[in-house]
Amino acid sequence: MSDSGEARTSASEPIRVLIVDDHELIRRSLALALAAEPDIEVVGEASDGQEAVELADRLMPDVALMDVRMPRQDGIEATKGIRASVPSTRIIMLTVSDEEEDLFEAIKAGATGYLLKDVQINDVPAAVRGVHEGQSLINPAMAAKLISEFANMSRKEAERPPQLPVPRLTDREMEVLRLVAKGLNNREIAKQLFISENTVKNHVRNILDKLQLHSRMEAVVYAVRERMLEIT
């Protein structure tokens, strides 16, 4: 069953967050910032990827804040593990770097967002809420790097025939998907297409349902691989 992008919890339930970082000071700072929010609850902390997967399986958080570089198991592998065992969990990668390789691997692993550690701590709660509501936390600069990687992938696989019939998206759904690929959020897409934000959410939900995928960026990767999107 694909994730439609709607928040899993009701309005009365706090967003359950798991914090994963090998630096205790960073974990504490994030926990304090989130604890001040009435609609967010920190349900656990982990210092490495292996512990994160075990905790996620037990606590079933709505959102995980995941460091990329950690001992025993890094954030990329932990993201794969959590997405396999608790697919409803949205994962925000935390990193000091926006290197293309890390970014692309994180999205392929199933991360929904990417947050640089130099972000203002007061911006973290909004990022958690946005991802929980189905937004992809990718800024335009990161989106440009992703598109470059997508283009390289598309060229490498240009000779590969599609393995299965590709689900057909409507013209409007394709318009929305192209704007998602550029890093635009729902509000920005709505403004550009002169439609409501709720209509954009419906289009994104339909796209994910048709492609049987869990996140917006997974849909972009799939569309490039199957040559549904032409990215140069």
mmCIF file with all atom_site columns, C-alpha atoms in Angstrom:
data_model
loop_
_atom_site.group_PDB
_atom_site.id
_atom_site.type_symbol
_atom_site.label_atom_id
_atom_site.label_alt_id
_atom_site.label_comp_id
_atom_site.label_asym_id
_atom_site.label_entity_id
_atom_site.label_seq_id
_atom_site.pdbx_PDB_ins_code
_atom_site.Cartn_x
_atom_site.Cartn_y
_atom_site.Cartn_z
_atom_site.occupancy
_atom_site.B_iso_or_equiv
_atom_site.pdbx_formal_charge
_atom_site.auth_seq_id
_atom_site.auth_comp_id
_atom_site.auth_asym_id
_atom_site.auth_atom_id
_atom_site.pdbx_PDB_model_num
ATOM 1   C CA . MET A 1 1   ? 0.000  0.000  0.000   1.00 0.00 ? 1   MET A CA 1
ATOM 2   C CA . SER A 1 2   ? 1.599  3.276  -0.986  1.00 0.00 ? 2   SER A CA 1
ATOM 3   C CA . ASP A 1 3   ? 1.978  6.245  1.361   1.00 0.00 ? 3   ASP A CA 1
ATOM 4   C CA . SER A 1 4   ? -0.394 8.935  0.205   1.00 0.00 ? 4   SER A CA 1
ATOM 5   C CA . GLY A 1 5   ? 1.608  11.715 1.788   1.00 0.00 ? 5   GLY A CA 1
ATOM 6   C CA . GLU A 1 6   ? -1.017 12.529 4.408   1.00 0.00 ? 6   GLU A CA 1
ATOM 7   C CA . ALA A 1 7   ? 0.008  12.839 8.039   1.00 0.00 ? 7   ALA A CA 1
ATOM 8   C CA . ARG A 1 8   ? -0.389 9.547  9.863   1.00 0.00 ? 8   ARG A CA 1
ATOM 9   C CA . THR A 1 9   ? -1.452 10.966 13.213  1.00 0.00 ? 9   THR A CA 1
ATOM 10  C CA . SER A 1 10  ? -4.585 12.926 13.953  1.00 0.00 ? 10  SER A CA 1
ATOM 11  C CA . ALA A 1 11  ? -4.538 16.603 14.870  1.00 0.00 ? 11  ALA A CA 1
ATOM 12  C CA . SER A 1 12  ? -4.730 15.756 18.593  1.00 0.00 ? 12  SER A CA 1
ATOM 13  C CA . GLU A 1 13  ? -1.690 13.488 18.595  1.00 0.00 ? 13  GLU A CA 1
ATOM 14  C CA . PRO A 1 14  ? 1.849  14.888 18.721  1.00 0.00 ? 14  PRO A CA 1
ATOM 15  C CA . ILE A 1 15  ? 4.349  14.110 15.974  1.00 0.00 ? 15  ILE A CA 1
ATOM 16  C CA . ARG A 1 16  ? 6.602  11.347 17.333  1.00 0.00 ? 16  ARG A CA 1
ATOM 17  C CA . VAL A 1 17  ? 10.276 12.052 16.613  1.00 0.00 ? 17  VAL A CA 1
ATOM 18  C CA . LEU A 1 18  ? 13.383 9.870  16.876  1.00 0.00 ? 18  LEU A CA 1
ATOM 19  C CA . ILE A 1 19  ? 16.731 11.732 17.034  1.00 0.00 ? 19  ILE A CA 1
ATOM 20  C CA . VAL A 1 20  ? 19.795 9.914  15.682  1.00 0.00 ? 20  VAL A CA 1
ATOM 21  C CA . ASP A 1 21  ? 23.288 11.426 15.998  1.00 0.00 ? 21  ASP A CA 1
ATOM 22  C CA . ASP A 1 22  ? 26.566 10.208 17.474  1.00 0.00 ? 22  ASP A CA 1
ATOM 23  C CA . HIS A 1 23  ? 27.210 13.596 19.117  1.00 0.00 ? 23  HIS A CA 1
ATOM 24  C CA . GLU A 1 24  ? 25.344 13.931 22.411  1.00 0.00 ? 24  GLU A CA 1
ATOM 25  C CA . LEU A 1 25  ? 25.440 17.733 22.268  1.00 0.00 ? 25  LEU A CA 1
ATOM 26  C CA . ILE A 1 26  ? 23.624 17.758 18.935  1.00 0.00 ? 26  ILE A CA 1
ATOM 27  C CA . ARG A 1 27  ? 21.036 15.252 20.195  1.00 0.00 ? 27  ARG A CA 1
ATOM 28  C CA . ARG A 1 28  ? 20.434 17.369 23.289  1.00 0.00 ? 28  ARG A CA 1
ATOM 29  C CA . SER A 1 29  ? 20.100 20.592 21.280  1.00 0.00 ? 29  SER A CA 1
ATOM 30  C CA . LEU A 1 30  ? 17.592 19.018 18.898  1.00 0.00 ? 30  LEU A CA 1
ATOM 31  C CA . ALA A 1 31  ? 15.646 17.418 21.746  1.00 0.00 ? 31  ALA A CA 1
ATOM 32  C CA . LEU A 1 32  ? 15.392 20.720 23.649  1.00 0.00 ? 32  LEU A CA 1
ATOM 33  C CA . ALA A 1 33  ? 14.238 22.601 20.550  1.00 0.00 ? 33  ALA A CA 1
ATOM 34  C CA . LEU A 1 34  ? 11.559 20.015 19.791  1.00 0.00 ? 34  LEU A CA 1
ATOM 35  C CA . ALA A 1 35  ? 10.452 19.513 23.404  1.00 0.00 ? 35  ALA A CA 1
ATOM 36  C CA . ALA A 1 36  ? 9.312  23.136 23.499  1.00 0.00 ? 36  ALA A CA 1
ATOM 37  C CA . GLU A 1 37  ? 6.734  22.413 20.796  1.00 0.00 ? 37  GLU A CA 1
ATOM 38  C CA . PRO A 1 38  ? 3.322  21.198 22.056  1.00 0.00 ? 38  PRO A CA 1
ATOM 39  C CA . ASP A 1 39  ? 2.623  19.240 18.852  1.00 0.00 ? 39  ASP A CA 1
ATOM 40  C CA . ILE A 1 40  ? 5.964  17.365 18.813  1.00 0.00 ? 40  ILE A CA 1
ATOM 41  C CA . GLU A 1 41  ? 7.167  14.594 21.129  1.00 0.00 ? 41  GLU A CA 1
ATOM 42  C CA . VAL A 1 42  ? 10.726 13.199 21.159  1.00 0.00 ? 42  VAL A CA 1
ATOM 43  C CA . VAL A 1 43  ? 10.188 9.476  21.750  1.00 0.00 ? 43  VAL A CA 1
ATOM 44  C CA . GLY A 1 44  ? 13.784 8.302  21.572  1.00 0.00 ? 44  GLY A CA 1
ATOM 45  C CA . GLU A 1 45  ? 17.447 9.022  20.854  1.00 0.00 ? 45  GLU A CA 1
ATOM 46  C CA . ALA A 1 46  ? 20.096 6.845  19.212  1.00 0.00 ? 46  ALA A CA 1
ATOM 47  C CA . SER A 1 47  ? 23.846 7.322  18.824  1.00 0.00 ? 47  SER A CA 1
ATOM 48  C CA . ASP A 1 48  ? 24.361 5.122  15.755  1.00 0.00 ? 48  ASP A CA 1
ATOM 49  C CA . GLY A 1 49  ? 22.468 3.640  12.831  1.00 0.00 ? 49  GLY A CA 1
ATOM 50  C CA . GLN A 1 50  ? 22.091 0.155  14.248  1.00 0.00 ? 50  GLN A CA 1
ATOM 51  C CA . GLU A 1 51  ? 20.512 1.464  17.440  1.00 0.00 ? 51  GLU A CA 1
ATOM 52  C CA . ALA A 1 52  ? 18.288 3.729  15.328  1.00 0.00 ? 52  ALA A CA 1
ATOM 53  C CA . VAL A 1 53  ? 16.832 0.814  13.373  1.00 0.00 ? 53  VAL A CA 1
ATOM 54  C CA . GLU A 1 54  ? 16.146 -1.127 16.576  1.00 0.00 ? 54  GLU A CA 1
ATOM 55  C CA . LEU A 1 55  ? 14.476 1.863  18.243  1.00 0.00 ? 55  LEU A CA 1
ATOM 56  C CA . ALA A 1 56  ? 12.411 2.742  15.181  1.00 0.00 ? 56  ALA A CA 1
ATOM 57  C CA . ASP A 1 57  ? 11.099 -0.802 14.989  1.00 0.00 ? 57  ASP A CA 1
ATOM 58  C CA . ARG A 1 58  ? 9.992  -0.594 18.623  1.00 0.00 ? 58  ARG A CA 1
ATOM 59  C CA . LEU A 1 59  ? 8.837  3.042  18.854  1.00 0.00 ? 59  LEU A CA 1
ATOM 60  C CA . MET A 1 60  ? 7.405  3.535  15.325  1.00 0.00 ? 60  MET A CA 1
ATOM 61  C CA . PRO A 1 61  ? 8.218  7.271  15.117  1.00 0.00 ? 61  PRO A CA 1
ATOM 62  C CA . ASP A 1 62  ? 6.512  9.538  12.606  1.00 0.00 ? 62  ASP A CA 1
ATOM 63  C CA . VAL A 1 63  ? 9.774  11.352 11.801  1.00 0.00 ? 63  VAL A CA 1
ATOM 64  C CA . ALA A 1 64  ? 13.442 10.469 12.317  1.00 0.00 ? 64  ALA A CA 1
ATOM 65  C CA . LEU A 1 65  ? 16.202 13.098 12.330  1.00 0.00 ? 65  LEU A CA 1
ATOM 66  C CA . MET A 1 66  ? 19.146 11.049 11.013  1.00 0.00 ? 66  MET A CA 1
ATOM 67  C CA . ASP A 1 67  ? 22.839 11.942 10.991  1.00 0.00 ? 67  ASP A CA 1
ATOM 68  C CA . VAL A 1 68  ? 24.664 10.755 7.848   1.00 0.00 ? 68  VAL A CA 1
ATOM 69  C CA . ARG A 1 69  ? 28.082 9.964  9.360   1.00 0.00 ? 69  ARG A CA 1
ATOM 70  C CA . MET A 1 70  ? 27.959 7.625  12.362  1.00 0.00 ? 70  MET A CA 1
ATOM 71  C CA . PRO A 1 71  ? 29.903 4.634  13.761  1.00 0.00 ? 71  PRO A CA 1
ATOM 72  C CA . ARG A 1 72  ? 28.775 0.997  13.453  1.00 0.00 ? 72  ARG A CA 1
ATOM 73  C CA . GLN A 1 73  ? 26.147 1.838  10.834  1.00 0.00 ? 73  GLN A CA 1
ATOM 74  C CA . ASP A 1 74  ? 25.835 5.113  8.937   1.00 0.00 ? 74  ASP A CA 1
ATOM 75  C CA . GLY A 1 75  ? 22.660 7.065  8.316   1.00 0.00 ? 75  GLY A CA 1
ATOM 76  C CA . ILE A 1 76  ? 22.204 5.837  4.747   1.00 0.00 ? 76  ILE A CA 1
ATOM 77  C CA . GLU A 1 77  ? 22.120 2.174  5.786   1.00 0.00 ? 77  GLU A CA 1
ATOM 78  C CA . ALA A 1 78  ? 19.967 2.981  8.813   1.00 0.00 ? 78  ALA A CA 1
ATOM 79  C CA . THR A 1 79  ? 17.511 4.815  6.563   1.00 0.00 ? 79  THR A CA 1
ATOM 80  C CA . LYS A 1 80  ? 17.207 1.726  4.361   1.00 0.00 ? 80  LYS A CA 1
ATOM 81  C CA . GLY A 1 81  ? 16.584 -0.413 7.444   1.00 0.00 ? 81  GLY A CA 1
ATOM 82  C CA . ILE A 1 82  ? 13.935 1.901  8.891   1.00 0.00 ? 82  ILE A CA 1
ATOM 83  C CA . ARG A 1 83  ? 12.158 2.303  5.545   1.00 0.00 ? 83  ARG A CA 1
ATOM 84  C CA . ALA A 1 84  ? 12.011 -1.498 5.264   1.00 0.00 ? 84  ALA A CA 1
ATOM 85  C CA . SER A 1 85  ? 10.654 -2.116 8.776   1.00 0.00 ? 85  SER A CA 1
ATOM 86  C CA . VAL A 1 86  ? 8.637  1.074  9.430   1.00 0.00 ? 86  VAL A CA 1
ATOM 87  C CA . PRO A 1 87  ? 7.762  2.535  6.000   1.00 0.00 ? 87  PRO A CA 1
ATOM 88  C CA . SER A 1 88  ? 5.464  5.174  7.547   1.00 0.00 ? 88  SER A CA 1
ATOM 89  C CA . THR A 1 89  ? 8.459  6.917  9.179   1.00 0.00 ? 89  THR A CA 1
ATOM 90  C CA . ARG A 1 90  ? 9.622  10.042 7.334   1.00 0.00 ? 90  ARG A CA 1
ATOM 91  C CA . ILE A 1 91  ? 13.379 10.534 7.544   1.00 0.00 ? 91  ILE A CA 1
ATOM 92  C CA . ILE A 1 92  ? 15.260 13.841 7.524   1.00 0.00 ? 92  ILE A CA 1
ATOM 93  C CA . MET A 1 93  ? 18.999 13.467 6.965   1.00 0.00 ? 93  MET A CA 1
ATOM 94  C CA . LEU A 1 94  ? 21.264 15.689 9.091   1.00 0.00 ? 94  LEU A CA 1
ATOM 95  C CA . THR A 1 95  ? 24.684 16.523 7.691   1.00 0.00 ? 95  THR A CA 1
ATOM 96  C CA . VAL A 1 96  ? 27.421 19.143 7.576   1.00 0.00 ? 96  VAL A CA 1
ATOM 97  C CA . SER A 1 97  ? 27.820 18.519 3.848   1.00 0.00 ? 97  SER A CA 1
ATOM 98  C CA . ASP A 1 98  ? 25.621 18.845 0.780   1.00 0.00 ? 98  ASP A CA 1
ATOM 99  C CA . GLU A 1 99  ? 27.882 16.637 -1.340  1.00 0.00 ? 99  GLU A CA 1
ATOM 100 C CA . GLU A 1 100 ? 26.026 15.271 -4.351  1.00 0.00 ? 100 GLU A CA 1
ATOM 101 C CA . GLU A 1 101 ? 26.877 11.642 -3.583  1.00 0.00 ? 101 GLU A CA 1
ATOM 102 C CA . ASP A 1 102 ? 25.533 11.795 -0.011  1.00 0.00 ? 102 ASP A CA 1
ATOM 103 C CA . LEU A 1 103 ? 22.419 13.631 -1.160  1.00 0.00 ? 103 LEU A CA 1
ATOM 104 C CA . PHE A 1 104 ? 21.629 11.191 -3.951  1.00 0.00 ? 104 PHE A CA 1
ATOM 105 C CA . GLU A 1 105 ? 22.304 8.117  -1.811  1.00 0.00 ? 105 GLU A CA 1
ATOM 106 C CA . ALA A 1 106 ? 20.086 9.495  0.967   1.00 0.00 ? 106 ALA A CA 1
ATOM 107 C CA . ILE A 1 107 ? 17.158 10.039 -1.390  1.00 0.00 ? 107 ILE A CA 1
ATOM 108 C CA . LYS A 1 108 ? 17.648 6.606  -2.985  1.00 0.00 ? 108 LYS A CA 1
ATOM 109 C CA . ALA A 1 109 ? 17.653 5.078  0.501   1.00 0.00 ? 109 ALA A CA 1
ATOM 110 C CA . GLY A 1 110 ? 14.245 6.620  1.166   1.00 0.00 ? 110 GLY A CA 1
ATOM 111 C CA . ALA A 1 111 ? 14.970 9.899  2.959   1.00 0.00 ? 111 ALA A CA 1
ATOM 112 C CA . THR A 1 112 ? 12.261 12.529 2.605   1.00 0.00 ? 112 THR A CA 1
ATOM 113 C CA . GLY A 1 113 ? 14.399 15.544 3.468   1.00 0.00 ? 113 GLY A CA 1
ATOM 114 C CA . TYR A 1 114 ? 17.918 16.810 3.855   1.00 0.00 ? 114 TYR A CA 1
ATOM 115 C CA . LEU A 1 115 ? 18.855 19.344 6.550   1.00 0.00 ? 115 LEU A CA 1
ATOM 116 C CA . LEU A 1 116 ? 22.290 20.940 6.863   1.00 0.00 ? 116 LEU A CA 1
ATOM 117 C CA . LYS A 1 117 ? 23.585 21.150 10.433  1.00 0.00 ? 117 LYS A CA 1
ATOM 118 C CA . ASP A 1 118 ? 24.206 24.882 10.128  1.00 0.00 ? 118 ASP A CA 1
ATOM 119 C CA . VAL A 1 119 ? 20.427 25.410 10.021  1.00 0.00 ? 119 VAL A CA 1
ATOM 120 C CA . GLN A 1 120 ? 18.965 27.634 12.733  1.00 0.00 ? 120 GLN A CA 1
ATOM 121 C CA . ILE A 1 121 ? 17.803 25.370 15.566  1.00 0.00 ? 121 ILE A CA 1
ATOM 122 C CA . ASN A 1 122 ? 14.471 27.229 15.638  1.00 0.00 ? 122 ASN A CA 1
ATOM 123 C CA . ASP A 1 123 ? 13.819 26.071 12.052  1.00 0.00 ? 123 ASP A CA 1
ATOM 124 C CA . VAL A 1 124 ? 13.942 22.370 12.965  1.00 0.00 ? 124 VAL A CA 1
ATOM 125 C CA . PRO A 1 125 ? 10.357 22.071 14.314  1.00 0.00 ? 125 PRO A CA 1
ATOM 126 C CA . ALA A 1 126 ? 8.965  23.546 11.082  1.00 0.00 ? 126 ALA A CA 1
ATOM 127 C CA . ALA A 1 127 ? 11.054 21.077 9.073   1.00 0.00 ? 127 ALA A CA 1
ATOM 128 C CA . VAL A 1 128 ? 9.653  18.182 11.129  1.00 0.00 ? 128 VAL A CA 1
ATOM 129 C CA . ARG A 1 129 ? 6.089  19.406 10.597  1.00 0.00 ? 129 ARG A CA 1
ATOM 130 C CA . GLY A 1 130 ? 6.613  19.900 6.872   1.00 0.00 ? 130 GLY A CA 1
ATOM 131 C CA . VAL A 1 131 ? 8.013  16.424 6.305   1.00 0.00 ? 131 VAL A CA 1
ATOM 132 C CA . HIS A 1 132 ? 5.288  14.889 8.463   1.00 0.00 ? 132 HIS A CA 1
ATOM 133 C CA . GLU A 1 133 ? 2.691  16.610 6.278   1.00 0.00 ? 133 GLU A CA 1
ATOM 134 C CA . GLY A 1 134 ? 4.203  15.138 3.122   1.00 0.00 ? 134 GLY A CA 1
ATOM 135 C CA . GLN A 1 135 ? 6.616  17.855 1.990   1.00 0.00 ? 135 GLN A CA 1
ATOM 136 C CA . SER A 1 136 ? 10.044 16.996 0.612   1.00 0.00 ? 136 SER A CA 1
ATOM 137 C CA . LEU A 1 137 ? 12.659 18.986 2.505   1.00 0.00 ? 137 LEU A CA 1
ATOM 138 C CA . ILE A 1 138 ? 15.006 19.711 -0.406  1.00 0.00 ? 138 ILE A CA 1
ATOM 139 C CA . ASN A 1 139 ? 16.105 23.280 -1.052  1.00 0.00 ? 139 ASN A CA 1
ATOM 140 C CA . PRO A 1 140 ? 16.517 24.512 -4.666  1.00 0.00 ? 140 PRO A CA 1
ATOM 141 C CA . ALA A 1 141 ? 20.328 24.260 -4.570  1.00 0.00 ? 141 ALA A CA 1
ATOM 142 C CA . MET A 1 142 ? 20.102 20.626 -3.477  1.00 0.00 ? 142 MET A CA 1
ATOM 143 C CA . ALA A 1 143 ? 17.381 19.981 -6.059  1.00 0.00 ? 143 ALA A CA 1
ATOM 144 C CA . ALA A 1 144 ? 19.720 21.248 -8.788  1.00 0.00 ? 144 ALA A CA 1
ATOM 145 C CA . LYS A 1 145 ? 22.378 18.763 -7.660  1.00 0.00 ? 145 LYS A CA 1
ATOM 146 C CA . LEU A 1 146 ? 19.816 15.969 -7.590  1.00 0.00 ? 146 LEU A CA 1
ATOM 147 C CA . ILE A 1 147 ? 18.662 16.816 -11.104 1.00 0.00 ? 147 ILE A CA 1
ATOM 148 C CA . SER A 1 148 ? 22.276 16.626 -12.277 1.00 0.00 ? 148 SER A CA 1
ATOM 149 C CA . GLU A 1 149 ? 22.538 13.134 -10.790 1.00 0.00 ? 149 GLU A CA 1
ATOM 150 C CA . PHE A 1 150 ? 19.173 12.172 -12.320 1.00 0.00 ? 150 PHE A CA 1
ATOM 151 C CA . ALA A 1 151 ? 20.378 13.342 -15.736 1.00 0.00 ? 151 ALA A CA 1
ATOM 152 C CA . ASN A 1 152 ? 23.534 11.243 -15.440 1.00 0.00 ? 152 ASN A CA 1
ATOM 153 C CA . MET A 1 153 ? 21.457 8.233  -14.412 1.00 0.00 ? 153 MET A CA 1
ATOM 154 C CA . SER A 1 154 ? 19.087 8.815  -17.314 1.00 0.00 ? 154 SER A CA 1
ATOM 155 C CA . ARG A 1 155 ? 21.939 8.913  -19.834 1.00 0.00 ? 155 ARG A CA 1
ATOM 156 C CA . LYS A 1 156 ? 23.503 5.758  -18.427 1.00 0.00 ? 156 LYS A CA 1
ATOM 157 C CA . GLU A 1 157 ? 20.206 3.887  -18.651 1.00 0.00 ? 157 GLU A CA 1
ATOM 158 C CA . ALA A 1 158 ? 19.067 5.317  -21.971 1.00 0.00 ? 158 ALA A CA 1
ATOM 159 C CA . GLU A 1 159 ? 19.540 1.977  -23.723 1.00 0.00 ? 159 GLU A CA 1
ATOM 160 C CA . ARG A 1 160 ? 17.780 -0.048 -21.032 1.00 0.00 ? 160 ARG A CA 1
ATOM 161 C CA . PRO A 1 161 ? 14.264 -1.041 -22.123 1.00 0.00 ? 161 PRO A CA 1
ATOM 162 C CA . PRO A 1 162 ? 11.503 -0.478 -19.538 1.00 0.00 ? 162 PRO A CA 1
ATOM 163 C CA . GLN A 1 163 ? 11.004 -3.600 -17.461 1.00 0.00 ? 163 GLN A CA 1
ATOM 164 C CA . LEU A 1 164 ? 7.273  -3.162 -16.926 1.00 0.00 ? 164 LEU A CA 1
ATOM 165 C CA . PRO A 1 165 ? 4.548  -1.013 -18.483 1.00 0.00 ? 165 PRO A CA 1
ATOM 166 C CA . VAL A 1 166 ? 4.930  2.480  -17.042 1.00 0.00 ? 166 VAL A CA 1
ATOM 167 C CA . PRO A 1 167 ? 1.789  3.834  -15.317 1.00 0.00 ? 167 PRO A CA 1
ATOM 168 C CA . ARG A 1 168 ? 0.319  6.758  -17.244 1.00 0.00 ? 168 ARG A CA 1
ATOM 169 C CA . LEU A 1 169 ? 0.140  10.115 -15.489 1.00 0.00 ? 169 LEU A CA 1
ATOM 170 C CA . THR A 1 170 ? -2.138 12.914 -16.652 1.00 0.00 ? 170 THR A CA 1
ATOM 171 C CA . ASP A 1 171 ? -0.652 16.048 -18.218 1.00 0.00 ? 171 ASP A CA 1
ATOM 172 C CA . ARG A 1 172 ? -1.321 17.967 -14.998 1.00 0.00 ? 172 ARG A CA 1
ATOM 173 C CA . GLU A 1 173 ? 0.312  15.262 -12.878 1.00 0.00 ? 173 GLU A CA 1
ATOM 174 C CA . MET A 1 174 ? 3.376  15.441 -15.118 1.00 0.00 ? 174 MET A CA 1
ATOM 175 C CA . GLU A 1 175 ? 3.463  19.236 -14.670 1.00 0.00 ? 175 GLU A CA 1
ATOM 176 C CA . VAL A 1 176 ? 3.396  18.764 -10.908 1.00 0.00 ? 176 VAL A CA 1
ATOM 177 C CA . LEU A 1 177 ? 6.116  16.104 -11.059 1.00 0.00 ? 177 LEU A CA 1
ATOM 178 C CA . ARG A 1 178 ? 8.404  18.360 -13.109 1.00 0.00 ? 178 ARG A CA 1
ATOM 179 C CA . LEU A 1 179 ? 8.050  21.102 -10.500 1.00 0.00 ? 179 LEU A CA 1
ATOM 180 C CA . VAL A 1 180 ? 8.693  18.617 -7.674  1.00 0.00 ? 180 VAL A CA 1
ATOM 181 C CA . ALA A 1 181 ? 11.921 17.719 -9.489  1.00 0.00 ? 181 ALA A CA 1
ATOM 182 C CA . LYS A 1 182 ? 12.931 21.390 -9.317  1.00 0.00 ? 182 LYS A CA 1
ATOM 183 C CA . GLY A 1 183 ? 12.618 21.383 -5.525  1.00 0.00 ? 183 GLY A CA 1
ATOM 184 C CA . LEU A 1 184 ? 9.372  23.362 -5.290  1.00 0.00 ? 184 LEU A CA 1
ATOM 185 C CA . ASN A 1 185 ? 7.056  22.752 -2.334  1.00 0.00 ? 185 ASN A CA 1
ATOM 186 C CA . ASN A 1 186 ? 3.268  22.443 -2.568  1.00 0.00 ? 186 ASN A CA 1
ATOM 187 C CA . ARG A 1 187 ? 2.650  26.160 -2.029  1.00 0.00 ? 187 ARG A CA 1
ATOM 188 C CA . GLU A 1 188 ? 5.149  27.149 -4.734  1.00 0.00 ? 188 GLU A CA 1
ATOM 189 C CA . ILE A 1 189 ? 3.711  24.603 -7.178  1.00 0.00 ? 189 ILE A CA 1
ATOM 190 C CA . ALA A 1 190 ? 0.186  25.867 -6.515  1.00 0.00 ? 190 ALA A CA 1
ATOM 191 C CA . LYS A 1 191 ? 1.256  29.445 -7.213  1.00 0.00 ? 191 LYS A CA 1
ATOM 192 C CA . GLN A 1 192 ? 3.028  28.528 -10.441 1.00 0.00 ? 192 GLN A CA 1
ATOM 193 C CA . LEU A 1 193 ? 0.141  26.437 -11.799 1.00 0.00 ? 193 LEU A CA 1
ATOM 194 C CA . PHE A 1 194 ? -2.605 28.786 -10.510 1.00 0.00 ? 194 PHE A CA 1
ATOM 195 C CA . ILE A 1 195 ? -4.296 26.014 -8.527  1.00 0.00 ? 195 ILE A CA 1
ATOM 196 C CA . SER A 1 196 ? -4.953 25.504 -4.813  1.00 0.00 ? 196 SER A CA 1
ATOM 197 C CA . GLU A 1 197 ? -2.452 23.885 -2.452  1.00 0.00 ? 197 GLU A CA 1
ATOM 198 C CA . ASN A 1 198 ? -4.987 21.141 -1.684  1.00 0.00 ? 198 ASN A CA 1
ATOM 199 C CA . THR A 1 199 ? -5.243 20.379 -5.403  1.00 0.00 ? 199 THR A CA 1
ATOM 200 C CA . VAL A 1 200 ? -1.451 20.021 -5.542  1.00 0.00 ? 200 VAL A CA 1
ATOM 201 C CA . LYS A 1 201 ? -1.580 17.620 -2.573  1.00 0.00 ? 201 LYS A CA 1
ATOM 202 C CA . ASN A 1 202 ? -4.219 15.560 -4.394  1.00 0.00 ? 202 ASN A CA 1
ATOM 203 C CA . HIS A 1 203 ? -2.086 15.407 -7.531  1.00 0.00 ? 203 HIS A CA 1
ATOM 204 C CA . VAL A 1 204 ? 0.983  14.309 -5.522  1.00 0.00 ? 204 VAL A CA 1
ATOM 205 C CA . ARG A 1 205 ? -1.093 11.638 -3.762  1.00 0.00 ? 205 ARG A CA 1
ATOM 206 C CA . ASN A 1 206 ? -2.387 10.367 -7.112  1.00 0.00 ? 206 ASN A CA 1
ATOM 207 C CA . ILE A 1 207 ? 1.133  10.278 -8.554  1.00 0.00 ? 207 ILE A CA 1
ATOM 208 C CA . LEU A 1 208 ? 2.436  8.231  -5.613  1.00 0.00 ? 208 LEU A CA 1
ATOM 209 C CA . ASP A 1 209 ? -0.558 5.890  -5.752  1.00 0.00 ? 209 ASP A CA 1
ATOM 210 C CA . LYS A 1 210 ? -0.155 5.287  -9.494  1.00 0.00 ? 210 LYS A CA 1
ATOM 211 C CA . LEU A 1 211 ? 3.595  4.696  -9.227  1.00 0.00 ? 211 LEU A CA 1
ATOM 212 C CA . GLN A 1 212 ? 3.233  2.722  -5.965  1.00 0.00 ? 212 GLN A CA 1
ATOM 213 C CA . LEU A 1 213 ? 5.945  4.794  -4.287  1.00 0.00 ? 213 LEU A CA 1
ATOM 214 C CA . HIS A 1 214 ? 6.339  6.419  -0.872  1.00 0.00 ? 214 HIS A CA 1
ATOM 215 C CA . SER A 1 215 ? 7.866  9.860  -1.431  1.00 0.00 ? 215 SER A CA 1
ATOM 216 C CA . ARG A 1 216 ? 7.972  12.695 -3.925  1.00 0.00 ? 216 ARG A CA 1
ATOM 217 C CA . MET A 1 217 ? 11.672 12.301 -4.645  1.00 0.00 ? 217 MET A CA 1
ATOM 218 C CA . GLU A 1 218 ? 11.283 8.558  -5.198  1.00 0.00 ? 218 GLU A CA 1
ATOM 219 C CA . ALA A 1 219 ? 8.705  9.480  -7.833  1.00 0.00 ? 219 ALA A CA 1
ATOM 220 C CA . VAL A 1 220 ? 11.195 11.803 -9.547  1.00 0.00 ? 220 VAL A CA 1
ATOM 221 C CA . VAL A 1 221 ? 13.905 9.122  -9.549  1.00 0.00 ? 221 VAL A CA 1
ATOM 222 C CA . TYR A 1 222 ? 11.446 6.600  -11.005 1.00 0.00 ? 222 TYR A CA 1
ATOM 223 C CA . ALA A 1 223 ? 10.197 9.023  -13.657 1.00 0.00 ? 223 ALA A CA 1
ATOM 224 C CA . VAL A 1 224 ? 13.729 9.786  -14.835 1.00 0.00 ? 224 VAL A CA 1
ATOM 225 C CA . ARG A 1 225 ? 14.702 6.125  -14.889 1.00 0.00 ? 225 ARG A CA 1
ATOM 226 C CA . GLU A 1 226 ? 11.637 5.215  -16.944 1.00 0.00 ? 226 GLU A CA 1
ATOM 227 C CA . ARG A 1 227 ? 12.148 8.252  -19.211 1.00 0.00 ? 227 ARG A CA 1
ATOM 228 C CA . MET A 1 228 ? 8.878  9.841  -18.205 1.00 0.00 ? 228 MET A CA 1
ATOM 229 C CA . LEU A 1 229 ? 10.779 13.067 -17.456 1.00 0.00 ? 229 LEU A CA 1
ATOM 230 C CA . GLU A 1 230 ? 13.260 14.614 -19.846 1.00 0.00 ? 230 GLU A CA 1
ATOM 231 C CA . ILE A 1 231 ? 15.999 16.207 -17.758 1.00 0.00 ? 231 ILE A CA 1
ATOM 232 C CA . THR A 1 232 ? 19.014 17.786 -19.458 1.00 0.00 ? 232 THR A CA 1
#
